[in-house]
Each structure stands twice: as structure tokens, then as C-alpha cells.
PDB file of C-alpha atoms in Angstrom:
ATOM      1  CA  UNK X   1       6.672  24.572 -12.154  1.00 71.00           C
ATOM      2  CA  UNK X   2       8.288  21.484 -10.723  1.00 86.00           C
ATOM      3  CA  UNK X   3       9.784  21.296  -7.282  1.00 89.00           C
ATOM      4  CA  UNK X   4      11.645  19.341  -4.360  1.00 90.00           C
ATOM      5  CA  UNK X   5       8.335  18.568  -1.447  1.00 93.00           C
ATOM      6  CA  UNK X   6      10.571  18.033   1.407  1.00 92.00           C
ATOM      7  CA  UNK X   7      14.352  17.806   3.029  1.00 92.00           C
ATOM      8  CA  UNK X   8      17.249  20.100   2.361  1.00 93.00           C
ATOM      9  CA  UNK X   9      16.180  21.283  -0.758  1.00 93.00           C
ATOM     10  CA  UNK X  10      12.379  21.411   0.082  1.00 90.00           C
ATOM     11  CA  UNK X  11      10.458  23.640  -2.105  1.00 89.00           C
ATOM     12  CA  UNK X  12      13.343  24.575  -4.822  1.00 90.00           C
ATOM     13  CA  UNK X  13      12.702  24.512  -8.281  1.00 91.00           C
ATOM     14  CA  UNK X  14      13.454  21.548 -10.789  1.00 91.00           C
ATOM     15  CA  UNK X  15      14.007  22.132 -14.506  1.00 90.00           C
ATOM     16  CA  UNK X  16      12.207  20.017 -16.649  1.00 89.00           C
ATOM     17  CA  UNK X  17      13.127  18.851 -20.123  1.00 83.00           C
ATOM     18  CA  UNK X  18      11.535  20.633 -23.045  1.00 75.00           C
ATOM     19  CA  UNK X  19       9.750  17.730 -24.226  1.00 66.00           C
ATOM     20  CA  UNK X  20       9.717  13.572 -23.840  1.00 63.00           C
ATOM     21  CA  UNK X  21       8.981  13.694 -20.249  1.00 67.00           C
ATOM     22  CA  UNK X  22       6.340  13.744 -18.018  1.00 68.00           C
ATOM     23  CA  UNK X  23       7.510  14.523 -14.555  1.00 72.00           C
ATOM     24  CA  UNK X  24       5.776  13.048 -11.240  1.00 77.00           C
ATOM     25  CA  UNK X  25       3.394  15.787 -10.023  1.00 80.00           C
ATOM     26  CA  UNK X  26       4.246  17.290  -6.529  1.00 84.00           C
ATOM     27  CA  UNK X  27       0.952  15.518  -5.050  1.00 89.00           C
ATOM     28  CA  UNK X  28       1.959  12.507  -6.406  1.00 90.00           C
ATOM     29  CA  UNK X  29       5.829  12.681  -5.216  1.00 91.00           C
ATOM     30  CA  UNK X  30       4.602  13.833  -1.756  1.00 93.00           C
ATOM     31  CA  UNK X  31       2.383  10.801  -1.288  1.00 93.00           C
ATOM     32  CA  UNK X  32       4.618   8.197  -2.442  1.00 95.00           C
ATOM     33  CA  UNK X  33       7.300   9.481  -0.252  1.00 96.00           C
ATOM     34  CA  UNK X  34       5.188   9.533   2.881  1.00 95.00           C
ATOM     35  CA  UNK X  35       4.481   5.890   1.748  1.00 95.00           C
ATOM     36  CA  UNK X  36       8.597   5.311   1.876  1.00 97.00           C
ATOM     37  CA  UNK X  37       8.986   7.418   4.588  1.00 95.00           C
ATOM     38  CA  UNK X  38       6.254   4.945   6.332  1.00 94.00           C
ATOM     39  CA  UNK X  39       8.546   2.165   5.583  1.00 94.00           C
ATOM     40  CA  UNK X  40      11.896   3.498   6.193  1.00 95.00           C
ATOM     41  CA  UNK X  41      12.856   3.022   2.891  1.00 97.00           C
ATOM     42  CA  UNK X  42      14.466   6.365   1.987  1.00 98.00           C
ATOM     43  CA  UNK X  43      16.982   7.900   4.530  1.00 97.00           C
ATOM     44  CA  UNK X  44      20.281   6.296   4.436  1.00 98.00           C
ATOM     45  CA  UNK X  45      19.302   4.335   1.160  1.00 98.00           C
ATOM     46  CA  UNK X  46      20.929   3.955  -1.947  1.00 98.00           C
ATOM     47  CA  UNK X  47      18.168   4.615  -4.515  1.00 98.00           C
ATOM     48  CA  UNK X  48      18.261   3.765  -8.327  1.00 98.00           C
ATOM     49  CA  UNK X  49      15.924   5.864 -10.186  1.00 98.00           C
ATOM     50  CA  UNK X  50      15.271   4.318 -13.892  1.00 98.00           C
ATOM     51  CA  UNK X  51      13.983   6.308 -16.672  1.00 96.00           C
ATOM     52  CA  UNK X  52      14.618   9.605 -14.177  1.00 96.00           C
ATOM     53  CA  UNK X  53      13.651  12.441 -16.731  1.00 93.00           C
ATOM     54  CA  UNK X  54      14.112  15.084 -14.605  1.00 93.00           C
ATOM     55  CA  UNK X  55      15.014  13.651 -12.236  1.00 95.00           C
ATOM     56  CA  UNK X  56      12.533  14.704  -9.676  1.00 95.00           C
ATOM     57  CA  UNK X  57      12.011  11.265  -8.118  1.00 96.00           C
ATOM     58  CA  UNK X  58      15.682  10.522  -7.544  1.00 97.00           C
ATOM     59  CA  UNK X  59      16.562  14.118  -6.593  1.00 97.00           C
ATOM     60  CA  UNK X  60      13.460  13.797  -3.896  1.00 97.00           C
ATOM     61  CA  UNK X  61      15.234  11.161  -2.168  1.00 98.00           C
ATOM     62  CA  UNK X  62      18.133  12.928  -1.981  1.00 98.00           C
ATOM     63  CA  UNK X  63      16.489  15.436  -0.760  1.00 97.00           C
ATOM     64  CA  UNK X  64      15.188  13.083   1.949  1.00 97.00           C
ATOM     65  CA  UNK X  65      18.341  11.911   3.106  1.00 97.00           C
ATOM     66  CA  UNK X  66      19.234   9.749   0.733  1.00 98.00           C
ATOM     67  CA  UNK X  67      22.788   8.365   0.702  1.00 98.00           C
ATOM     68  CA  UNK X  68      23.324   7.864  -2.862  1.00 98.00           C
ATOM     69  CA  UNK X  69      21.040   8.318  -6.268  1.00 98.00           C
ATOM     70  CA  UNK X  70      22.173   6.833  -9.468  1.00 98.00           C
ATOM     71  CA  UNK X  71      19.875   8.749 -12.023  1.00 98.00           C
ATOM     72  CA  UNK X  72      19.911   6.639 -15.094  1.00 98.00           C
ATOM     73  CA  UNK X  73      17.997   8.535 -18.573  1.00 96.00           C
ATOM     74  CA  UNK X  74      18.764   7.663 -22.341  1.00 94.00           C
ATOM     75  CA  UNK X  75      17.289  11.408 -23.797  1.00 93.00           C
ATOM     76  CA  UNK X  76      20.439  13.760 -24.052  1.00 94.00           C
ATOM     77  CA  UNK X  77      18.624  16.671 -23.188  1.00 94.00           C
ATOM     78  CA  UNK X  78      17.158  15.073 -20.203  1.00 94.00           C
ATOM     79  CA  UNK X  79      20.179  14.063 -18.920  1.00 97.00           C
ATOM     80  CA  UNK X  80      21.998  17.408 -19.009  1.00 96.00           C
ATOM     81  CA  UNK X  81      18.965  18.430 -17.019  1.00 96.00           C
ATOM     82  CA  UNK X  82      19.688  15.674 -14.493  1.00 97.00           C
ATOM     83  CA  UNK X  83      22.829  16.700 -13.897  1.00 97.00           C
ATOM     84  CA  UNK X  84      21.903  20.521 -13.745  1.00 97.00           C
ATOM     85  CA  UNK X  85      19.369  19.875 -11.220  1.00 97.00           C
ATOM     86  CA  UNK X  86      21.713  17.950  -8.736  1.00 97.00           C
ATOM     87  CA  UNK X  87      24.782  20.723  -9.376  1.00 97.00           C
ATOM     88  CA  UNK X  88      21.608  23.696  -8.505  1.00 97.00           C
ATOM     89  CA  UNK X  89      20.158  21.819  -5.856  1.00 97.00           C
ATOM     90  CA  UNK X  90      23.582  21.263  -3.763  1.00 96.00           C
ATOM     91  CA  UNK X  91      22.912  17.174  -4.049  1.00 97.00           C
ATOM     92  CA  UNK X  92      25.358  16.730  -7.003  1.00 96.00           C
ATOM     93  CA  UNK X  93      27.689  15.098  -4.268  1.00 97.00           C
ATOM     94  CA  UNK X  94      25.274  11.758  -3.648  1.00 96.00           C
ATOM     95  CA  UNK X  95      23.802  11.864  -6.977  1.00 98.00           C
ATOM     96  CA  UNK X  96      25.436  10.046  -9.989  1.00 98.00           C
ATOM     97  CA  UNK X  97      23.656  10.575 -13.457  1.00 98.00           C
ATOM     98  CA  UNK X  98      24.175   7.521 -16.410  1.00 98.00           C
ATOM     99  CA  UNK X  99      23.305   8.375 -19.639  1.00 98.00           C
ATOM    100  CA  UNK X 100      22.456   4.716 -21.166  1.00 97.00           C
ATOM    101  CA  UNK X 101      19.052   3.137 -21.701  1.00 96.00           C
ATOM    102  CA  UNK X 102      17.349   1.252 -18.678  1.00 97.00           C
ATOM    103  CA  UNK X 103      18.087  -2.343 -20.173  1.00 95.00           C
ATOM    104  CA  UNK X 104      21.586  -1.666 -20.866  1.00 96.00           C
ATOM    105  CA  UNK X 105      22.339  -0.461 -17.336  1.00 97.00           C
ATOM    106  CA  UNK X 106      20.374  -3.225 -15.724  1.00 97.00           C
ATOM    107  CA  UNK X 107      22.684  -5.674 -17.932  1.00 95.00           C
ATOM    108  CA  UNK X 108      25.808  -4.281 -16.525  1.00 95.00           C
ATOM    109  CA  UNK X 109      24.477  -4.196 -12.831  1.00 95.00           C
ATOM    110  CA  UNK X 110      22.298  -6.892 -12.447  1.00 92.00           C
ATOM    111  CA  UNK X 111      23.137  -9.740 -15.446  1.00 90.00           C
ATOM    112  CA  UNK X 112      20.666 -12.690 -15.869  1.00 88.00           C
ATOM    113  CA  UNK X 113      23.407 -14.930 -15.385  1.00 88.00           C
ATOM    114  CA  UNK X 114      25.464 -13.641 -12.460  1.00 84.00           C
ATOM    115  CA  UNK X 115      25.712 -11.825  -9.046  1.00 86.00           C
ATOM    116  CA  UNK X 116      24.379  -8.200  -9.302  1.00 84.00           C
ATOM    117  CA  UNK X 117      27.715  -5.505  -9.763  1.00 89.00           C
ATOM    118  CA  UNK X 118      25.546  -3.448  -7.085  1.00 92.00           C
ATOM    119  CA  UNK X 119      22.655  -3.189  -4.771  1.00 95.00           C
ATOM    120  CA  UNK X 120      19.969  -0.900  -4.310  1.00 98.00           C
ATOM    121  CA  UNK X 121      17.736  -0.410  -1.105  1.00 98.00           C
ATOM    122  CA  UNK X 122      15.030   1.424  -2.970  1.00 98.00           C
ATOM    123  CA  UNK X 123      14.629   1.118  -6.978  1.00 98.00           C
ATOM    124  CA  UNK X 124      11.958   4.086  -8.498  1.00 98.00           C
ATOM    125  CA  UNK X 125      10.758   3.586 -11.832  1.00 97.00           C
ATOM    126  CA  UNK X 126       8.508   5.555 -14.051  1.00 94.00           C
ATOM    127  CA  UNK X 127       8.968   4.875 -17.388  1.00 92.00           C
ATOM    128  CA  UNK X 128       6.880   6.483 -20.610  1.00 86.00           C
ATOM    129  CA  UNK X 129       3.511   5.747 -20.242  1.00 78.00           C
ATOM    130  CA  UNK X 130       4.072   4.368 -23.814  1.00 83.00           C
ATOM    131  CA  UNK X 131       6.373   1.996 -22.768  1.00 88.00           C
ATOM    132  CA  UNK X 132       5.315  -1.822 -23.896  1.00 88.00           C
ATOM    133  CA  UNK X 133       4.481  -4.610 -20.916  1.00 90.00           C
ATOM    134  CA  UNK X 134       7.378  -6.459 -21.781  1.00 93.00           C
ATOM    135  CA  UNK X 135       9.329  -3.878 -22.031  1.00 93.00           C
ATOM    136  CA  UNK X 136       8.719  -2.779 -18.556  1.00 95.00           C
ATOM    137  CA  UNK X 137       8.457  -7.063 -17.480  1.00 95.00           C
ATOM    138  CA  UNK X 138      12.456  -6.664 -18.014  1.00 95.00           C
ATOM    139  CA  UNK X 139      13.049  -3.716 -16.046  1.00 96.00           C
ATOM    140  CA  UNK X 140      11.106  -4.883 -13.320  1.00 97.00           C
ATOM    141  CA  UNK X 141      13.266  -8.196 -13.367  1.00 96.00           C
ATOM    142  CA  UNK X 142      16.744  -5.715 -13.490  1.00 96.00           C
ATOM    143  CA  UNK X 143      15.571  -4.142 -10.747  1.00 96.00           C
ATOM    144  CA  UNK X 144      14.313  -7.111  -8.790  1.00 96.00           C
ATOM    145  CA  UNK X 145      17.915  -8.558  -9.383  1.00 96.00           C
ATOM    146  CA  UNK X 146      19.098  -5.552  -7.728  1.00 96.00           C
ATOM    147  CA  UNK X 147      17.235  -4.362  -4.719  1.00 97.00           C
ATOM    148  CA  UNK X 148      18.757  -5.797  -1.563  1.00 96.00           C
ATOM    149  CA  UNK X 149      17.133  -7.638   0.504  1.00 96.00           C
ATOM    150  CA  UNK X 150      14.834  -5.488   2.774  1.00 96.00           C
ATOM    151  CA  UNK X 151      15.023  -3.129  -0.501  1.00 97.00           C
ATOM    152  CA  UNK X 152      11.397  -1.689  -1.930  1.00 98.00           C
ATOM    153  CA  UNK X 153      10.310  -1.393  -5.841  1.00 98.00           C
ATOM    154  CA  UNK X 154       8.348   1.341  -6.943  1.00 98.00           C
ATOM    155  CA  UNK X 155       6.227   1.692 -10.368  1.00 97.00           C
ATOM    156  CA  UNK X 156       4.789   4.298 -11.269  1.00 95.00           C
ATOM    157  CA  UNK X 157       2.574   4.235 -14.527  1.00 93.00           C
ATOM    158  CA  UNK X 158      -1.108   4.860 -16.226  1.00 90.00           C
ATOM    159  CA  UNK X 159      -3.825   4.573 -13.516  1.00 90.00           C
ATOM    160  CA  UNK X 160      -5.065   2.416 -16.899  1.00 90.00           C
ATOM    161  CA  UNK X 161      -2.116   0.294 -17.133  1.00 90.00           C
ATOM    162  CA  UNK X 162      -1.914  -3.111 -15.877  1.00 90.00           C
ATOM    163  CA  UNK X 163       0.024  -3.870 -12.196  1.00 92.00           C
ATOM    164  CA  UNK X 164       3.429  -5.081 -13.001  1.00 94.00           C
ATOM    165  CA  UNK X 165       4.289  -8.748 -12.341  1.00 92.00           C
ATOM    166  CA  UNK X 166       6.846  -8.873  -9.244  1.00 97.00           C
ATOM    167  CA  UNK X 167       9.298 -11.838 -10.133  1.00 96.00           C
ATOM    168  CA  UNK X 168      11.552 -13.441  -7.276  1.00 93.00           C
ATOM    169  CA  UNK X 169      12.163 -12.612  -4.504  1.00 94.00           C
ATOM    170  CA  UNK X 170      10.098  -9.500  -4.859  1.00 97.00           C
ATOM    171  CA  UNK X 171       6.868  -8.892  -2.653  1.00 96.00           C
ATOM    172  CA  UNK X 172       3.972  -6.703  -3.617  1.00 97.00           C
ATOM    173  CA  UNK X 173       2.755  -4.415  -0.688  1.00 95.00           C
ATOM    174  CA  UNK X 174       0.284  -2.109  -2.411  1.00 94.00           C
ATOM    175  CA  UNK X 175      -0.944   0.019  -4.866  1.00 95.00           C
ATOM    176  CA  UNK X 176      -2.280   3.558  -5.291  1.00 94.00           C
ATOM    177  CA  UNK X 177      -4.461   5.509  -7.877  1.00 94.00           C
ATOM    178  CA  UNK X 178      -3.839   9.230  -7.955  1.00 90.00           C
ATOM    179  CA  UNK X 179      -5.985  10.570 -10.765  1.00 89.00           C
ATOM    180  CA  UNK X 180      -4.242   9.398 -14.027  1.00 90.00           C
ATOM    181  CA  UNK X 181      -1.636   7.913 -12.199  1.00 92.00           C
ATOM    182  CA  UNK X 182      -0.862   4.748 -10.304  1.00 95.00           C
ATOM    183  CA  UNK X 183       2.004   3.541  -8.016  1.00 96.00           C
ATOM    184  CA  UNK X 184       2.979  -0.012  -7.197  1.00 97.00           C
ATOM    185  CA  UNK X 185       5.221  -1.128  -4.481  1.00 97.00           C
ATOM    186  CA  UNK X 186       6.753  -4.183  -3.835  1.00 98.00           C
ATOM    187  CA  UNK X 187       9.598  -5.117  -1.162  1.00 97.00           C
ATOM    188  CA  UNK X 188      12.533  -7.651  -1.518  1.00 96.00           C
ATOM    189  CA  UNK X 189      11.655  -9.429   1.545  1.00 94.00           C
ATOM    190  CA  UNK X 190      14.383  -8.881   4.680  1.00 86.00           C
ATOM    191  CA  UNK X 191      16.439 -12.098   5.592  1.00 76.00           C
ATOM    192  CA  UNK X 192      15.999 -13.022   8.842  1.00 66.00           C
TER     193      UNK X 192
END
């Protein structure tokens, strides 16, 4: 059973999709958001959670105070499960859900070649553990093109998996091993 850690909808059940996801374990969730919590980085924000599954990540901040969660999941069933969650879980107000793969949202909001269409303050994402280096390389450069400054980039993969390379202007902070799983953060650096 999956649930919310903390906030308004602390300890209420999340559905999960049947199969093709692997949702962040409670420990895990509860320990990265300390580590946000730590550096202000999740009430108020505006929080883009890629490859969202369930949802559980986004729907945490939300949770947490969160001003606004775009969930964005290609898998039909998991989106519909997205959606439920934030209608069951009263949070469907500051939660948006986009059904589109990660790469094809990035293009729209944060283009190689222009200003990003919209900024994040926090950017979660925890792709397939399958998911190819370069692959993930491009996502991480999306979402570095669209964190705001002061904003804070999360990756969560394989404790096995290599760290992610932070392009411009993003900052890594730290890293933590939780049994089979490891989380990366990095910060967009504040201008002073």
C-alpha cells in the first residue's frame, strides 16, 4: 500500500498503476522531503514532477503545501491514476496532470533555442530504472532549462546507476543511497 507521509492528506492512500511503475517507497519519499523541507524548497513552490507514475512524488508536495504540481506521465493507465489520486486526495485544484512523454513536454516548456514557456521552483524526476543515460542527459537539461533560479533538481534512480551530469546553471548539493535507491539533488543557484 502506497501513501501521502505528511501535510493535508498525510497518511491517505495512493493507487498505484497495475504495472510499468515503480512508485517511491514511503521511507524514501519521507527522507527526500525532509531534505526539501531542509531547504525550503517545497511550500509555496511550483513543482514539475516528470515521469510521475503515480504520482506519489508530485502529490507529496502538494500535500506539503505546494502551490502548483504539473504531473507529466506518457502510460494511459498511469495517467488516469494521476488524475484519480489528485480528485481522491482533495489536491486536484493545484495539481495539473499532462499526458505526453517527458521530452515532448520539456520541448514545449523549455526549447533548446528559446526562453522557457514556464518555470519551476522544484523539478522531481524518477524515471524507469531502464531508462538509457542519454535519455535521462536530456531530461536533466529540460529541466535545468526550467527550474528558476533558487529552484532545486531531484533524481531519483538505481543506487547502481551513475550520478547524473548537472548542465548550466545547475549546482549539485548531494546525494543519498537508500537501499536500491539513490537521490541526487542539485540547485539552480539564487541570483543575488
Amino acid at each position: 500500500m502506497t501513501r501521502i507521509v505528511a501535510g493535508s492528506a498525510g497518511g491517505r492512500t495512493l493507487a498505484v498503476p497495475s504495472s510499468g511503475t515503480r512508485p517511491t517507497s514511503e521511507r524514501v519519499r519521507e527522507a527526500l522531503f525532509s531534505r526539501l523541507e531542509h531547504l525550503d524548497a517545497v511550500d509555496g513552490a511550483r513543482v514539475l514532477d516528470l515521469y510521475a507514475g503515480s504520482g506519489a512524488l508530485g502529490l507529496e508536495a502538494a500535500s506539503r503545501g505546494a502551490r502548483r504540481v504539473v504531473l507529466v506521465e506518457t502510460a494511459r493507465g498511469a495517467v488516469d491514476v494521476c488524475r484519480r489520486n489528485a480528485r481522491s486526495l482533495g489536491l486536484a485544484d493545484r495539481v495539473e496532470v499532462v499526458a505526453d512523454r517527458v521530452d515532448r513536454y520539456l520541448a514545449r516548456v523549455a526549447p533548446t533555442d528559446g526562453p522557457a514557456a514556464e518555470s519551476f521552483d522544484l523539478v522531481l524526476l524518477d524515471p524507469p530504472y531502464d531508462l538509457g543515460d542519454d535519455a535521462l542527459a536530456t531530461a536533466v537539461a529540460g529541466a535545468a532549462r526550467c527550474t528558476a533560479p533558487g529552484g532545486v533538481v531531484v533524481v531519483e534512480r538505481s543506487s547502481r546507476a551513475a550520478a547524473p551530469a548537472w548542465p548550466a546553471p545547475l549546482v549539485a548539493l548531494a546525494d543519498r543511497r537508500y537501499g536500491e535507491t539513490r537521490v541526487w539533488f542539485a540547485e539552480h543557484p539564487a541570483v543575488d
